[in-house]
CSV table of C-alpha atoms in Angstrom, one decimal:
chain,number,residue,atom,x,y,z
A,288,GLN,CA,133.6,54.8,94.0
A,289,PHE,CA,134.6,51.2,94.5
A,290,CYS,CA,138.2,52.2,95.8
A,291,VAL,CA,136.7,54.4,98.5
A,292,LYS,CA,134.3,51.7,99.7
A,293,ALA,CA,137.2,49.2,99.6
A,294,ALA,CA,139.4,51.6,101.7
A,295,ARG,CA,136.7,52.0,104.2
A,296,LEU,CA,136.5,48.2,104.8
A,297,LEU,CA,140.2,47.6,104.5
A,298,ALA,CA,140.8,50.1,107.2
A,299,LEU,CA,138.8,48.0,109.7
A,300,SER,CA,141.8,45.7,109.7
A,301,ALA,CA,144.8,46.5,111.9
A,302,GLU,CA,147.2,44.9,109.4
A,303,CYS,CA,145.7,47.0,106.5
A,304,ARG,CA,146.0,50.1,108.6
A,305,LYS,CA,149.7,49.3,109.0
A,306,LYS,CA,150.2,49.0,105.2
A,307,MET,CA,148.3,52.3,104.8
A,308,LEU,CA,151.0,54.1,106.6
A,309,ALA,CA,153.3,53.5,103.7
A,310,ALA,CA,150.8,54.9,101.2
A,311,ASP,CA,149.5,58.5,100.9
A,312,CYS,CA,145.8,57.5,101.8
A,313,ILE,CA,144.7,60.5,103.8
A,314,ARG,CA,145.0,63.2,101.2
A,315,PRO,CA,143.0,61.3,98.6
A,316,MET,CA,140.2,60.7,101.0
A,317,LEU,CA,140.1,64.4,101.9
A,318,GLU,CA,140.1,65.2,98.2
A,319,THR,CA,137.2,62.7,97.6
A,320,ILE,CA,135.2,64.5,100.3
A,321,ARG,CA,135.9,67.9,98.8
A,322,THR,CA,135.2,66.9,95.1
A,323,SER,CA,132.7,64.0,95.2
A,324,PRO,CA,129.9,64.9,97.7
A,325,GLY,CA,128.1,61.7,96.9
A,326,LEU,CA,131.1,59.8,98.3
A,327,CYS,CA,131.4,61.9,101.4
A,328,VAL,CA,130.0,59.4,103.8
A,329,ASP,CA,132.2,56.5,102.5
A,330,ALA,CA,135.3,58.6,102.4
A,331,ALA,CA,134.8,59.9,105.8
A,332,GLY,CA,134.0,56.5,107.1
A,333,ALA,CA,137.3,55.2,105.7
A,334,LEU,CA,139.1,58.0,107.5
A,335,THR,CA,137.3,57.2,110.7
A,336,ASN,CA,138.4,53.7,110.4
A,337,MET,CA,141.9,54.7,109.7
A,338,MET,CA,142.0,56.9,112.8
A,339,GLU,CA,142.2,53.7,114.9
A,340,SER,CA,145.8,53.9,114.3
A,341,SER,CA,147.8,56.6,116.1
A,342,ASP,CA,150.3,56.7,113.3
A,343,LEU,CA,147.6,57.4,110.9
A,344,VAL,CA,146.2,60.1,113.2
A,345,GLN,CA,149.7,61.7,113.0
A,346,LYS,CA,149.7,61.3,109.3
A,347,ALA,CA,146.2,63.1,109.2
A,348,ILE,CA,147.5,65.9,111.3
A,349,SER,CA,150.5,66.3,109.0
A,350,ALA,CA,148.0,66.4,106.0
A,351,GLN,CA,146.2,69.2,107.5
A,352,ALA,CA,143.1,67.0,107.9
A,353,VAL,CA,141.6,69.0,110.9
A,354,PRO,CA,141.3,72.4,109.2
A,355,THR,CA,140.3,70.7,105.9
A,356,LEU,CA,137.6,68.8,107.7
A,357,LEU,CA,136.4,71.7,109.7
A,358,ASP,CA,136.2,73.8,106.5
A,359,LEU,CA,134.3,71.0,104.7
A,360,ALA,CA,131.9,70.5,107.5
A,361,SER,CA,131.1,74.3,107.7
A,362,LYS,CA,130.5,74.7,104.0
A,363,SER,CA,127.2,73.9,102.4
A,364,THR,CA,127.2,70.2,101.4
A,365,GLY,CA,124.0,70.5,99.6
A,366,GLU,CA,125.2,68.5,96.6
A,367,ALA,CA,125.6,65.4,98.8
A,368,ASP,CA,123.1,62.8,98.6
A,369,ASP,CA,122.5,63.3,102.3
A,370,ALA,CA,124.2,66.5,103.5
A,371,ALA,CA,123.4,65.8,107.2
A,372,ALA,CA,125.0,62.4,107.0
A,373,CYS,CA,128.1,63.9,105.3
A,374,LYS,CA,128.5,66.4,108.0
A,375,ALA,CA,127.9,63.7,110.8
A,376,SER,CA,130.7,61.5,109.1
A,377,ILE,CA,133.1,64.3,109.1
A,378,VAL,CA,132.3,65.0,112.8
A,379,ALA,CA,133.0,61.3,113.4
A,380,VAL,CA,136.4,61.6,111.9
A,381,LEU,CA,137.2,64.5,114.0
A,382,LYS,CA,136.0,62.9,117.2
A,383,LYS,CA,138.1,59.8,116.5
A,384,MET,CA,141.2,61.8,116.0
A,385,VAL,CA,140.5,63.8,119.3
A,386,ALA,CA,140.1,60.5,121.2
A,387,ASP,CA,143.6,59.3,120.1
A,388,ARG,CA,145.7,58.9,123.2
A,389,ARG,CA,149.0,59.9,121.6
A,390,TYR,CA,147.9,62.9,119.3
A,391,GLY,CA,144.3,63.8,120.2
């Protein structure tokens, strides 16, 4: 839980986003959304912040983030503390990816 919240805050920094390029940070966040509904909003928030970097958008595309997020958003997230907030957070990630000038 702490790691997801830390990643969300760290992804606000351009320098930290550059460092995230070297790590596989997209897939763990997608897996967190899938397996830990209570952390959905924070994990999706971290992904949204990461999508400020076109290079991380490209990594997300390579990690099949779009079909994964669409699938997660379409499934019932009733286990989440706030299912509506979870879905809205997933949509925010997708919107940020679409808005990218290079890969959107």
